[in-house]
Every structure is written in C-alpha cells, then in structure tokens.
Amino acid sequence: EAQVTQNPRYLITVTGKKLTVTCSQNMNHEYMSWYRQDPGLGLRQIYYSMNVEVTDKGDVPEGYKVSRKEKRNFPLILESPSPNQTSLYFCASSFAETQYFGPGTRLLVL
Amino acid sequence: GENVEQHPSTLSVQEGDSAVIKCTYSDSASNYFPWYKQELGKGPQLIIDIRSNVGEKKDQRIAVTLNKTAKHFSLHITETQPEDSAVYFCAASWDSGGYQKVTFGIGTKLQVIP
C-alpha cells in the first residue's frame, strides 16, 4: 500500500530535550515536506526537500532541522524544543503537484 | 509571498443541503488550486483540484470553480452526507525553481447534521 508513515504519533516531552520525528514514504517520490498545523493558522510549511541532500526552508523553519540522506526518509529534528513548538505535525511526499500526507504527529512540549 | 484566505472557518449544514467554501489568493503566479479533506485523526487527503486554465471541474457531488480575474476559487458539495463532515483546506500552488510551492488556507470545519 502506497503510504507516508510517521513516528511517533503522539509525543510529550520537556523543554530542551532533543527529539526526532521520523517520516518515510514508499512511493519513490522525490519531493517531501514537513508542515505544522495550528488552530486558526492552517498548515504551514516548515522545510521541504526536492531530492536526496537537497533541502530548503519553508515558511516557519526556526527551531527545526531536517535531513534527507535517503530518498524515502525525511526526519524532522527539534534540537531544543520549546512550548511554542507544541503542535500537530504532518509529513508529506509529492508527485508533481499532488501531496500525500502522513497521519500526523501530535507533539506537546512542557 | 502568496496569501490564501478561506471562509467560513466553520460551517454547519443539514444533511442533503449544499455546502460552499470560498477562497481567495493574492499572487497571480499561482496556477494550481487543490482542495484537501482532513478527517478526524488523519492527514489531509486531496479530493479535487483545478488548474488555472480551467474554470470549473466536477467529480460526482463535489465541484470546484475558479475565477482567475478575481482570484477566487470555491468548493461546492451537493447533497451533503454525514461522512462529508471534516476539515477542508484550500491551497494555491505555483512553480518556484522546479518545485511546486504551496500556501494553504486556514481550513473550514464542515459539520453535516443528520
């Protein structure tokens, strides 16, 4: 089954404790992205990647890092999480204009 | 940059009635307008899209219209059913150096009352 998977689905952490959210797709898509979803703000892009080793900032990249060492994986790294990064996070892979979203990761930073 | 406004933020309709969600965009470079449906606990899923060279597109009970001059596009759902209850996002997309960038609206929470 063609899909985008994210882990973990739920995460509670404390301020400053580094964390990684993994994302993997099995559709051989070149493009992958990370979004955060907040009430009243919709979906905002954090980072995107056009291919292996090619990444670029989206609209809200501060406090986040990404890497793309393999085509199928695109992890999101929070080196020092803060409470304002509490949010619902989505990974997506895309073919042409169509985006395929993962199931989401709900993060709470205390 | 592109700015997408979406109205209304919440919408309640009786089962069988129609629902309309409207979006406006600011950048005339946008040439692709997808609509995504997000069910509770899931990621958004593409339900219909329209390109800038088309004025209207229909797929069973859903349709999308685009007015390029006014920079408006709308989602129409007819004969609504309880399973249509979800959050709907519009988006405007444009090519930027070989990558299709996208800006989303804030979302509309649709409730279909049985």
JSON list of C-alpha atoms in Angstrom, two decimals:
[
{"chain": "A", "resi": 1, "resn": "GLU", "atom": "CA", "xyz": [0.00, 0.00, 0.00]},
{"chain": "A", "resi": 2, "resn": "ALA", "atom": "CA", "xyz": [1.30, 3.43, -1.00]},
{"chain": "A", "resi": 3, "resn": "GLN", "atom": "CA", "xyz": [1.68, 5.49, 2.13]},
{"chain": "A", "resi": 4, "resn": "VAL", "atom": "CA", "xyz": [3.55, 8.01, 4.23]},
{"chain": "A", "resi": 5, "resn": "THR", "atom": "CA", "xyz": [4.31, 6.88, 7.76]},
{"chain": "A", "resi": 6, "resn": "GLN", "atom": "CA", "xyz": [5.30, 8.98, 10.74]},
{"chain": "A", "resi": 7, "resn": "ASN", "atom": "CA", "xyz": [6.58, 8.01, 14.17]},
{"chain": "A", "resi": 8, "resn": "PRO", "atom": "CA", "xyz": [5.76, 8.58, 16.88]},
{"chain": "A", "resi": 9, "resn": "ARG", "atom": "CA", "xyz": [2.09, 9.53, 16.53]},
{"chain": "A", "resi": 10, "resn": "TYR", "atom": "CA", "xyz": [2.00, 11.17, 19.94]},
{"chain": "A", "resi": 11, "resn": "LEU", "atom": "CA", "xyz": [4.84, 12.64, 21.94]},
{"chain": "A", "resi": 12, "resn": "ILE", "atom": "CA", "xyz": [5.07, 14.50, 25.22]},
{"chain": "A", "resi": 13, "resn": "THR", "atom": "CA", "xyz": [8.45, 15.99, 26.06]},
{"chain": "A", "resi": 14, "resn": "VAL", "atom": "CA", "xyz": [10.06, 18.73, 28.12]},
{"chain": "A", "resi": 15, "resn": "THR", "atom": "CA", "xyz": [11.69, 21.95, 27.04]},
{"chain": "A", "resi": 16, "resn": "GLY", "atom": "CA", "xyz": [15.20, 21.47, 25.70]},
{"chain": "A", "resi": 17, "resn": "LYS", "atom": "CA", "xyz": [15.14, 17.71, 25.24]},
{"chain": "A", "resi": 18, "resn": "LYS", "atom": "CA", "xyz": [16.16, 16.89, 21.67]},
{"chain": "A", "resi": 19, "resn": "LEU", "atom": "CA", "xyz": [13.69, 14.83, 19.68]},
{"chain": "A", "resi": 20, "resn": "THR", "atom": "CA", "xyz": [13.30, 13.40, 16.19]},
{"chain": "A", "resi": 21, "resn": "VAL", "atom": "CA", "xyz": [10.10, 12.64, 14.33]},
{"chain": "A", "resi": 22, "resn": "THR", "atom": "CA", "xyz": [10.63, 10.13, 11.56]},
{"chain": "A", "resi": 23, "resn": "CYS", "atom": "CA", "xyz": [8.91, 10.15, 8.18]},
{"chain": "A", "resi": 24, "resn": "SER", "atom": "CA", "xyz": [9.07, 7.51, 5.50]},
{"chain": "A", "resi": 25, "resn": "GLN", "atom": "CA", "xyz": [7.36, 7.10, 2.12]},
{"chain": "A", "resi": 26, "resn": "ASN", "atom": "CA", "xyz": [7.20, 4.08, -0.16]},
{"chain": "A", "resi": 27, "resn": "MET", "atom": "CA", "xyz": [6.12, 5.84, -3.36]},
{"chain": "A", "resi": 28, "resn": "ASN", "atom": "CA", "xyz": [9.60, 6.76, -4.62]},
{"chain": "A", "resi": 29, "resn": "HIS", "atom": "CA", "xyz": [8.67, 10.45, -4.57]},
{"chain": "A", "resi": 30, "resn": "GLU", "atom": "CA", "xyz": [11.44, 12.99, -4.93]},
{"chain": "A", "resi": 31, "resn": "TYR", "atom": "CA", "xyz": [9.69, 15.76, -3.03]},
{"chain": "A", "resi": 32, "resn": "MET", "atom": "CA", "xyz": [9.00, 15.66, 0.69]},
{"chain": "A", "resi": 33, "resn": "SER", "atom": "CA", "xyz": [7.84, 18.31, 3.15]},
{"chain": "A", "resi": 34, "resn": "TRP", "atom": "CA", "xyz": [7.09, 18.95, 6.78]},
{"chain": "A", "resi": 35, "resn": "TYR", "atom": "CA", "xyz": [4.12, 21.04, 7.96]},
{"chain": "A", "resi": 36, "resn": "ARG", "atom": "CA", "xyz": [2.75, 22.12, 11.27]},
{"chain": "A", "resi": 37, "resn": "GLN", "atom": "CA", "xyz": [-0.96, 22.62, 11.84]},
{"chain": "A", "resi": 38, "resn": "ASP", "atom": "CA", "xyz": [-2.20, 25.08, 14.44]},
{"chain": "A", "resi": 39, "resn": "PRO", "atom": "CA", "xyz": [-5.76, 26.28, 15.13]},
{"chain": "A", "resi": 40, "resn": "GLY", "atom": "CA", "xyz": [-6.59, 29.37, 13.12]},
{"chain": "A", "resi": 41, "resn": "LEU", "atom": "CA", "xyz": [-3.35, 29.15, 11.15]},
{"chain": "A", "resi": 42, "resn": "GLY", "atom": "CA", "xyz": [-3.93, 26.18, 8.89]},
{"chain": "A", "resi": 43, "resn": "LEU", "atom": "CA", "xyz": [-0.99, 24.22, 7.51]},
{"chain": "A", "resi": 44, "resn": "ARG", "atom": "CA", "xyz": [2.35, 25.98, 7.39]},
{"chain": "A", "resi": 45, "resn": "GLN", "atom": "CA", "xyz": [5.40, 24.52, 5.72]},
{"chain": "A", "resi": 46, "resn": "ILE", "atom": "CA", "xyz": [8.50, 24.07, 7.88]},
{"chain": "A", "resi": 47, "resn": "TYR", "atom": "CA", "xyz": [11.01, 22.56, 5.45]},
{"chain": "A", "resi": 48, "resn": "TYR", "atom": "CA", "xyz": [10.94, 20.81, 2.14]},
{"chain": "A", "resi": 49, "resn": "SER", "atom": "CA", "xyz": [13.28, 18.63, 0.12]},
{"chain": "A", "resi": 50, "resn": "MET", "atom": "CA", "xyz": [13.49, 18.33, -3.64]},
{"chain": "A", "resi": 51, "resn": "ASN", "atom": "CA", "xyz": [15.74, 15.28, -3.56]},
{"chain": "A", "resi": 52, "resn": "VAL", "atom": "CA", "xyz": [18.42, 13.49, -1.56]},
{"chain": "A", "resi": 53, "resn": "GLU", "atom": "CA", "xyz": [20.73, 16.00, 0.12]},
{"chain": "A", "resi": 54, "resn": "VAL", "atom": "CA", "xyz": [18.64, 18.93, -1.16]},
{"chain": "A", "resi": 55, "resn": "THR", "atom": "CA", "xyz": [16.60, 20.72, 1.48]},
{"chain": "A", "resi": 56, "resn": "ASP", "atom": "CA", "xyz": [15.25, 24.25, 1.85]},
{"chain": "A", "resi": 57, "resn": "LYS", "atom": "CA", "xyz": [13.38, 26.36, 4.36]},
{"chain": "A", "resi": 58, "resn": "GLY", "atom": "CA", "xyz": [9.66, 26.75, 4.22]},
{"chain": "A", "resi": 59, "resn": "ASP", "atom": "CA", "xyz": [7.64, 29.47, 5.92]},
{"chain": "A", "resi": 60, "resn": "VAL", "atom": "CA", "xyz": [8.35, 28.62, 9.58]},
{"chain": "A", "resi": 61, "resn": "PRO", "atom": "CA", "xyz": [11.77, 26.90, 9.82]},
{"chain": "A", "resi": 62, "resn": "GLU", "atom": "CA", "xyz": [13.03, 28.44, 13.08]},
{"chain": "A", "resi": 63, "resn": "GLY", "atom": "CA", "xyz": [13.82, 25.83, 15.70]},
{"chain": "A", "resi": 64, "resn": "TYR", "atom": "CA", "xyz": [13.73, 22.89, 13.30]},
{"chain": "A", "resi": 65, "resn": "LYS", "atom": "CA", "xyz": [16.25, 20.87, 11.32]},
{"chain": "A", "resi": 66, "resn": "VAL", "atom": "CA", "xyz": [15.80, 18.24, 8.64]},
{"chain": "A", "resi": 67, "resn": "SER", "atom": "CA", "xyz": [17.96, 15.82, 6.71]},
{"chain": "A", "resi": 68, "resn": "ARG", "atom": "CA", "xyz": [17.46, 13.80, 3.54]},
{"chain": "A", "resi": 69, "resn": "LYS", "atom": "CA", "xyz": [20.10, 11.13, 3.32]},
{"chain": "A", "resi": 70, "resn": "GLU", "atom": "CA", "xyz": [17.84, 8.62, 1.61]},
{"chain": "A", "resi": 71, "resn": "LYS", "atom": "CA", "xyz": [15.01, 9.19, -0.83]},
{"chain": "A", "resi": 72, "resn": "ARG", "atom": "CA", "xyz": [12.38, 7.50, 1.31]},
{"chain": "A", "resi": 73, "resn": "ASN", "atom": "CA", "xyz": [13.18, 9.15, 4.67]},
{"chain": "A", "resi": 74, "resn": "PHE", "atom": "CA", "xyz": [12.86, 12.75, 5.81]},
{"chain": "A", "resi": 75, "resn": "PRO", "atom": "CA", "xyz": [13.22, 13.12, 9.61]},
{"chain": "A", "resi": 76, "resn": "LEU", "atom": "CA", "xyz": [12.30, 16.32, 11.46]},
{"chain": "A", "resi": 77, "resn": "ILE", "atom": "CA", "xyz": [14.65, 17.25, 14.28]},
{"chain": "A", "resi": 78, "resn": "LEU", "atom": "CA", "xyz": [13.94, 19.60, 17.17]},
{"chain": "A", "resi": 79, "resn": "GLU", "atom": "CA", "xyz": [17.31, 20.23, 18.81]},
{"chain": "A", "resi": 80, "resn": "SER", "atom": "CA", "xyz": [15.91, 22.18, 21.76]},
{"chain": "A", "resi": 81, "resn": "PRO", "atom": "CA", "xyz": [12.12, 22.06, 21.78]},
{"chain": "A", "resi": 82, "resn": "SER", "atom": "CA", "xyz": [10.15, 24.93, 23.30]},
{"chain": "A", "resi": 83, "resn": "PRO", "atom": "CA", "xyz": [6.47, 25.15, 24.30]},
{"chain": "A", "resi": 84, "resn": "ASN", "atom": "CA", "xyz": [5.64, 27.19, 21.17]},
{"chain": "A", "resi": 85, "resn": "GLN", "atom": "CA", "xyz": [6.51, 24.11, 19.13]},
{"chain": "A", "resi": 86, "resn": "THR", "atom": "CA", "xyz": [3.55, 22.27, 20.61]},
{"chain": "A", "resi": 87, "resn": "SER", "atom": "CA", "xyz": [1.59, 21.44, 17.51]},
{"chain": "A", "resi": 88, "resn": "LEU", "atom": "CA", "xyz": [0.31, 18.79, 15.11]},
{"chain": "A", "resi": 89, "resn": "TYR", "atom": "CA", "xyz": [2.98, 17.88, 12.56]},
{"chain": "A", "resi": 90, "resn": "PHE", "atom": "CA", "xyz": [2.49, 16.36, 9.13]},
{"chain": "A", "resi": 91, "resn": "CYS", "atom": "CA", "xyz": [4.99, 14.91, 6.74]},
{"chain": "A", "resi": 92, "resn": "ALA", "atom": "CA", "xyz": [4.09, 14.81, 3.06]},
{"chain": "A", "resi": 93, "resn": "SER", "atom": "CA", "xyz": [5.58, 13.44, -0.10]},
{"chain": "A", "resi": 94, "resn": "SER", "atom": "CA", "xyz": [4.59, 14.68, -3.51]},
{"chain": "A", "resi": 95, "resn": "PHE", "atom": "CA", "xyz": [4.44, 13.66, -7.10]},
{"chain": "A", "resi": 96, "resn": "ALA", "atom": "CA", "xyz": [4.04, 16.70, -9.36]},
{"chain": "A", "resi": 97, "resn": "GLU", "atom": "CA", "xyz": [1.59, 18.96, -7.54]},
{"chain": "A", "resi": 98, "resn": "THR", "atom": "CA", "xyz": [-0.24, 16.31, -5.54]},
{"chain": "A", "resi": 99, "resn": "GLN", "atom": "CA", "xyz": [0.79, 15.90, -1.92]},
{"chain": "A", "resi": 100, "resn": "TYR", "atom": "CA", "xyz": [0.31, 12.73, 0.11]},
{"chain": "A", "resi": 101, "resn": "PHE", "atom": "CA", "xyz": [0.20, 13.37, 3.82]},
{"chain": "A", "resi": 102, "resn": "GLY", "atom": "CA", "xyz": [1.15, 11.13, 6.70]},
{"chain": "A", "resi": 103, "resn": "PRO", "atom": "CA", "xyz": [-1.22, 10.53, 9.64]},
{"chain": "A", "resi": 104, "resn": "GLY", "atom": "CA", "xyz": [0.32, 13.27, 11.80]},
{"chain": "A", "resi": 105, "resn": "THR", "atom": "CA", "xyz": [2.36, 13.52, 14.99]},
{"chain": "A", "resi": 106, "resn": "ARG", "atom": "CA", "xyz": [0.88, 15.38, 17.92]},
{"chain": "A", "resi": 107, "resn": "LEU", "atom": "CA", "xyz": [3.64, 16.98, 19.99]},
{"chain": "A", "resi": 108, "resn": "LEU", "atom": "CA", "xyz": [3.30, 18.54, 23.42]},
{"chain": "A", "resi": 109, "resn": "VAL", "atom": "CA", "xyz": [6.31, 20.40, 24.82]},
{"chain": "A", "resi": 110, "resn": "LEU", "atom": "CA", "xyz": [6.05, 21.13, 28.54]},
{"chain": "B", "resi": 1, "resn": "GLY", "atom": "CA", "xyz": [4.51, 35.86, -0.97]},
{"chain": "B", "resi": 2, "resn": "GLU", "atom": "CA", "xyz": [1.21, 34.17, -1.60]},
{"chain": "B", "resi": 3, "resn": "ASN", "atom": "CA", "xyz": [-1.66, 34.73, 0.82]},
{"chain": "B", "resi": 4, "resn": "VAL", "atom": "CA", "xyz": [-4.74, 32.49, 0.83]},
{"chain": "B", "resi": 5, "resn": "GLU", "atom": "CA", "xyz": [-7.87, 33.50, 2.71]},
{"chain": "B", "resi": 6, "resn": "GLN", "atom": "CA", "xyz": [-10.56, 30.91, 3.37]},
{"chain": "B", "resi": 7, "resn": "HIS", "atom": "CA", "xyz": [-14.17, 31.44, 4.51]},
{"chain": "B", "resi": 8, "resn": "PRO", "atom": "CA", "xyz": [-16.03, 30.41, 6.53]},
{"chain": "B", "resi": 9, "resn": "SER", "atom": "CA", "xyz": [-13.93, 28.87, 9.28]},
{"chain": "B", "resi": 10, "resn": "THR", "atom": "CA", "xyz": [-16.89, 26.74, 10.41]},
{"chain": "B", "resi": 11, "resn": "LEU", "atom": "CA", "xyz": [-19.98, 25.63, 8.51]},
{"chain": "B", "resi": 12, "resn": "SER", "atom": "CA", "xyz": [-22.98, 23.61, 9.63]},
{"chain": "B", "resi": 13, "resn": "VAL", "atom": "CA", "xyz": [-25.49, 22.26, 7.12]},
{"chain": "B", "resi": 14, "resn": "GLN", "atom": "CA", "xyz": [-28.39, 19.85, 7.21]},
{"chain": "B", "resi": 15, "resn": "GLU", "atom": "CA", "xyz": [-27.87, 16.52, 5.53]},
{"chain": "B", "resi": 16, "resn": "GLY", "atom": "CA", "xyz": [-28.87, 16.82, 1.88]},
{"chain": "B", "resi": 17, "resn": "ASP", "atom": "CA", "xyz": [-28.17, 20.54, 1.65]},
{"chain": "B", "resi": 18, "resn": "SER", "atom": "CA", "xyz": [-25.28, 22.07, -0.26]},
{"chain": "B", "resi": 19, "resn": "ALA", "atom": "CA", "xyz": [-22.09, 23.49, 1.25]},
{"chain": "B", "resi": 20, "resn": "VAL", "atom": "CA", "xyz": [-19.88, 26.15, -0.27]},
{"chain": "B", "resi": 21, "resn": "ILE", "atom": "CA", "xyz": [-16.39, 27.11, 0.88]},
{"chain": "B", "resi": 22, "resn": "LYS", "atom": "CA", "xyz": [-14.67, 30.12, -0.64]},
{"chain": "B", "resi": 23, "resn": "CYS", "atom": "CA", "xyz": [-11.01, 31.06, -1.00]},
{"chain": "B", "resi": 24, "resn": "THR", "atom": "CA", "xyz": [-9.11, 33.99, -2.40]},
{"chain": "B", "resi": 25, "resn": "TYR", "atom": "CA", "xyz": [-5.45, 34.20, -3.32]},
{"chain": "B", "resi": 26, "resn": "SER", "atom": "CA", "xyz": [-3.15, 37.12, -3.91]},
{"chain": "B", "resi": 27, "resn": "ASP", "atom": "CA", "xyz": [-0.40, 36.04, -6.31]},
{"chain": "B", "resi": 28, "resn": "SER", "atom": "CA", "xyz": [-1.30, 35.77, -9.99]},
{"chain": "B", "resi": 29, "resn": "ALA", "atom": "CA", "xyz": [1.62, 33.34, -10.43]},
{"chain": "B", "resi": 30, "resn": "SER", "atom": "CA", "xyz": [-0.43, 30.63, -8.69]},
{"chain": "B", "resi": 31, "resn": "ASN", "atom": "CA", "xyz": [-1.60, 28.14, -11.29]},
{"chain": "B", "resi": 32, "resn": "TYR", "atom": "CA", "xyz": [-2.83, 25.11, -9.38]},
{"chain": "B", "resi": 33, "resn": "PHE", "atom": "CA", "xyz": [-5.55, 25.03, -6.73]},
{"chain": "B", "resi": 34, "resn": "PRO", "atom": "CA", "xyz": [-6.08, 21.79, -4.78]},
{"chain": "B", "resi": 35, "resn": "TRP", "atom": "CA", "xyz": [-8.63, 21.06, -2.09]},
{"chain": "B", "resi": 36, "resn": "TYR", "atom": "CA", "xyz": [-7.85, 18.70, 0.76]},
{"chain": "B", "resi": 37, "resn": "LYS", "atom": "CA", "xyz": [-10.19, 16.94, 3.19]},
{"chain": "B", "resi": 38, "resn": "GLN", "atom": "CA", "xyz": [-8.94, 16.12, 6.67]},
{"chain": "B", "resi": 39, "resn": "GLU", "atom": "CA", "xyz": [-10.93, 13.63, 8.69]},
{"chain": "B", "resi": 40, "resn": "LEU", "atom": "CA", "xyz": [-10.53, 13.43, 12.43]},
{"chain": "B", "resi": 41, "resn": "GLY", "atom": "CA", "xyz": [-7.19, 11.93, 13.41]},
{"chain": "B", "resi": 42, "resn": "LYS", "atom": "CA", "xyz": [-5.92, 11.69, 9.85]},
{"chain": "B", "resi": 43, "resn": "GLY", "atom": "CA", "xyz": [-3.75, 13.64, 7.45]},
{"chain": "B", "resi": 44, "resn": "PRO", "atom": "CA", "xyz": [-5.25, 15.81, 4.70]},
{"chain": "B", "resi": 45, "resn": "GLN", "atom": "CA", "xyz": [-6.21, 14.00, 1.53]},
{"chain": "B", "resi": 46, "resn": "LEU", "atom": "CA", "xyz": [-6.63, 15.51, -1.93]},
{"chain": "B", "resi": 47, "resn": "ILE", "atom": "CA", "xyz": [-10.26, 15.44, -3.05]},
{"chain": "B", "resi": 48, "resn": "ILE", "atom": "CA", "xyz": [-10.29, 17.68, -6.12]},
{"chain": "B", "resi": 49, "resn": "ASP", "atom": "CA", "xyz": [-8.07, 20.19, -7.86]},
{"chain": "B", "resi": 50, "resn": "ILE", "atom": "CA", "xyz": [-8.24, 22.75, -10.65]},
{"chain": "B", "resi": 51, "resn": "ARG", "atom": "CA", "xyz": [-5.65, 24.38, -12.85]},
{"chain": "B", "resi": 52, "resn": "SER", "atom": "CA", "xyz": [-5.57, 28.00, -13.87]},
{"chain": "B", "resi": 53, "resn": "ASN", "atom": "CA", "xyz": [-6.61, 27.28, -17.46]},
{"chain": "B", "resi": 54, "resn": "VAL", "atom": "CA", "xyz": [-9.92, 25.73, -16.35]},
{"chain": "B", "resi": 55, "resn": "GLY", "atom": "CA", "xyz": [-12.95, 27.49, -14.91]},
{"chain": "B", "resi": 56, "resn": "GLU", "atom": "CA", "xyz": [-14.82, 24.59, -13.38]},
{"chain": "B", "resi": 57, "resn": "LYS", "atom": "CA", "xyz": [-14.29, 20.94, -12.54]},
{"chain": "B", "resi": 58, "resn": "LYS", "atom": "CA", "xyz": [-16.76, 18.40, -11.18]},
{"chain": "B", "resi": 59, "resn": "ASP", "atom": "CA", "xyz": [-16.40, 14.99, -9.60]},
{"chain": "B", "resi": 60, "resn": "GLN", "atom": "CA", "xyz": [-19.70, 13.42, -8.54]},
{"chain": "B", "resi": 61, "resn": "ARG", "atom": "CA", "xyz": [-21.04, 15.53, -5.64]},
{"chain": "B", "resi": 62, "resn": "ILE", "atom": "CA", "xyz": [-18.09, 17.91, -5.43]},
{"chain": "B", "resi": 63, "resn": "ALA", "atom": "CA", "xyz": [-17.15, 20.71, -7.78]},
{"chain": "B", "resi": 64, "resn": "VAL", "atom": "CA", "xyz": [-14.60, 23.49, -7.81]},
{"chain": "B", "resi": 65, "resn": "THR", "atom": "CA", "xyz": [-14.83, 26.81, -9.63]},
{"chain": "B", "resi": 66, "resn": "LEU", "atom": "CA", "xyz": [-12.05, 29.26, -10.38]},
{"chain": "B", "resi": 67, "resn": "ASN", "atom": "CA", "xyz": [-12.25, 32.94, -11.27]},
{"chain": "B", "resi": 68, "resn": "LYS", "atom": "CA", "xyz": [-8.72, 33.95, -12.25]},
{"chain": "B", "resi": 69, "resn": "THR", "atom": "CA", "xyz": [-9.60, 37.60, -12.77]},
{"chain": "B", "resi": 70, "resn": "ALA", "atom": "CA", "xyz": [-10.99, 37.97, -9.28]},
{"chain": "B", "resi": 71, "resn": "LYS", "atom": "CA", "xyz": [-8.52, 35.47, -7.78]},
{"chain": "B", "resi": 72, "resn": "HIS", "atom": "CA", "xyz": [-11.37, 33.49, -6.23]},
{"chain": "B", "resi": 73, "resn": "PHE", "atom": "CA", "xyz": [-11.95, 29.76, -6.12]},
{"chain": "B", "resi": 74, "resn": "SER", "atom": "CA", "xyz": [-14.67, 27.78, -4.38]},
{"chain": "B", "resi": 75, "resn": "LEU", "atom": "CA", "xyz": [-15.56, 24.25, -3.35]},
{"chain": "B", "resi": 76, "resn": "HIS", "atom": "CA", "xyz": [-19.16, 23.12, -3.75]},
{"chain": "B", "resi": 77, "resn": "ILE", "atom": "CA", "xyz": [-20.51, 19.97, -2.14]},
{"chain": "B", "resi": 78, "resn": "THR", "atom": "CA", "xyz": [-24.04, 18.97, -3.09]},
{"chain": "B", "resi": 79, "resn": "GLU", "atom": "CA", "xyz": [-26.36, 16.53, -1.33]},
{"chain": "B", "resi": 80, "resn": "THR", "atom": "CA", "xyz": [-24.16, 16.54, 1.76]},
{"chain": "B", "resi": 81, "resn": "GLN", "atom": "CA", "xyz": [-23.87, 13.38, 3.84]},
{"chain": "B", "resi": 82, "resn": "PRO", "atom": "CA", "xyz": [-22.64, 12.86, 7.42]},
{"chain": "B", "resi": 83, "resn": "GLU", "atom": "CA", "xyz": [-19.38, 11.40, 6.06]},
{"chain": "B", "resi": 84, "resn": "ASP", "atom": "CA", "xyz": [-18.65, 14.78, 4.47]},
{"chain": "B", "resi": 85, "resn": "SER", "atom": "CA", "xyz": [-18.06, 16.16, 7.98]},
{"chain": "B", "resi": 86, "resn": "ALA", "atom": "CA", "xyz": [-14.37, 17.08, 8.12]},
{"chain": "B", "resi": 87, "resn": "VAL", "atom": "CA", "xyz": [-11.96, 20.00, 7.86]},
{"chain": "B", "resi": 88, "resn": "TYR", "atom": "CA", "xyz": [-11.44, 21.23, 4.31]},
{"chain": "B", "resi": 89, "resn": "PHE", "atom": "CA", "xyz": [-8.34, 23.13, 3.19]},
{"chain": "B", "resi": 90, "resn": "CYS", "atom": "CA", "xyz": [-7.93, 25.12, 0.02]},
{"chain": "B", "resi": 91, "resn": "ALA", "atom": "CA", "xyz": [-4.48, 25.86, -1.33]},
{"chain": "B", "resi": 92, "resn": "ALA", "atom": "CA", "xyz": [-2.76, 27.88, -4.03]},
{"chain": "B", "resi": 93, "resn": "SER", "atom": "CA", "xyz": [0.33, 26.49, -5.70]},
{"chain": "B", "resi": 94, "resn": "TRP", "atom": "CA", "xyz": [2.96, 27.84, -8.08]},
{"chain": "B", "resi": 95, "resn": "ASP", "atom": "CA", "xyz": [6.23, 26.71, -9.63]},
{"chain": "B", "resi": 96, "resn": "SER", "atom": "CA", "xyz": [9.34, 28.01, -7.93]},
{"chain": "B", "resi": 97, "resn": "GLY", "atom": "CA", "xyz": [12.61, 26.86, -9.46]},
{"chain": "B", "resi": 98, "resn": "GLY", "atom": "CA", "xyz": [11.32, 23.40, -10.33]},
{"chain": "B", "resi": 99, "resn": "TYR", "atom": "CA", "xyz": [9.50, 22.91, -7.03]},
{"chain": "B", "resi": 100, "resn": "GLN", "atom": "CA", "xyz": [5.75, 23.38, -6.71]},
{"chain": "B", "resi": 101, "resn": "LYS", "atom": "CA", "xyz": [5.34, 25.65, -3.70]},
{"chain": "B", "resi": 102, "resn": "VAL", "atom": "CA", "xyz": [2.00, 25.79, -1.93]},
{"chain": "B", "resi": 103, "resn": "THR", "atom": "CA", "xyz": [0.19, 28.01, 0.57]},
{"chain": "B", "resi": 104, "resn": "PHE", "atom": "CA", "xyz": [-2.82, 26.65, 2.45]},
{"chain": "B", "resi": 105, "resn": "GLY", "atom": "CA", "xyz": [-5.89, 28.40, 3.77]},
{"chain": "B", "resi": 106, "resn": "ILE", "atom": "CA", "xyz": [-6.73, 28.15, 7.46]},
{"chain": "B", "resi": 107, "resn": "GLY", "atom": "CA", "xyz": [-9.31, 25.44, 6.94]},
{"chain": "B", "resi": 108, "resn": "THR", "atom": "CA", "xyz": [-13.10, 25.13, 7.19]},
{"chain": "B", "resi": 109, "resn": "LYS", "atom": "CA", "xyz": [-14.67, 22.76, 9.67]},
{"chain": "B", "resi": 110, "resn": "LEU", "atom": "CA", "xyz": [-17.78, 21.35, 8.00]},
{"chain": "B", "resi": 111, "resn": "GLN", "atom": "CA", "xyz": [-20.45, 19.69, 10.10]},
{"chain": "B", "resi": 112, "resn": "VAL", "atom": "CA", "xyz": [-23.26, 17.84, 8.36]},
{"chain": "B", "resi": 113, "resn": "ILE", "atom": "CA", "xyz": [-26.21, 17.39, 10.70]},
{"chain": "B", "resi": 114, "resn": "PRO", "atom": "CA", "xyz": [-28.20, 14.19, 10.10]}
]
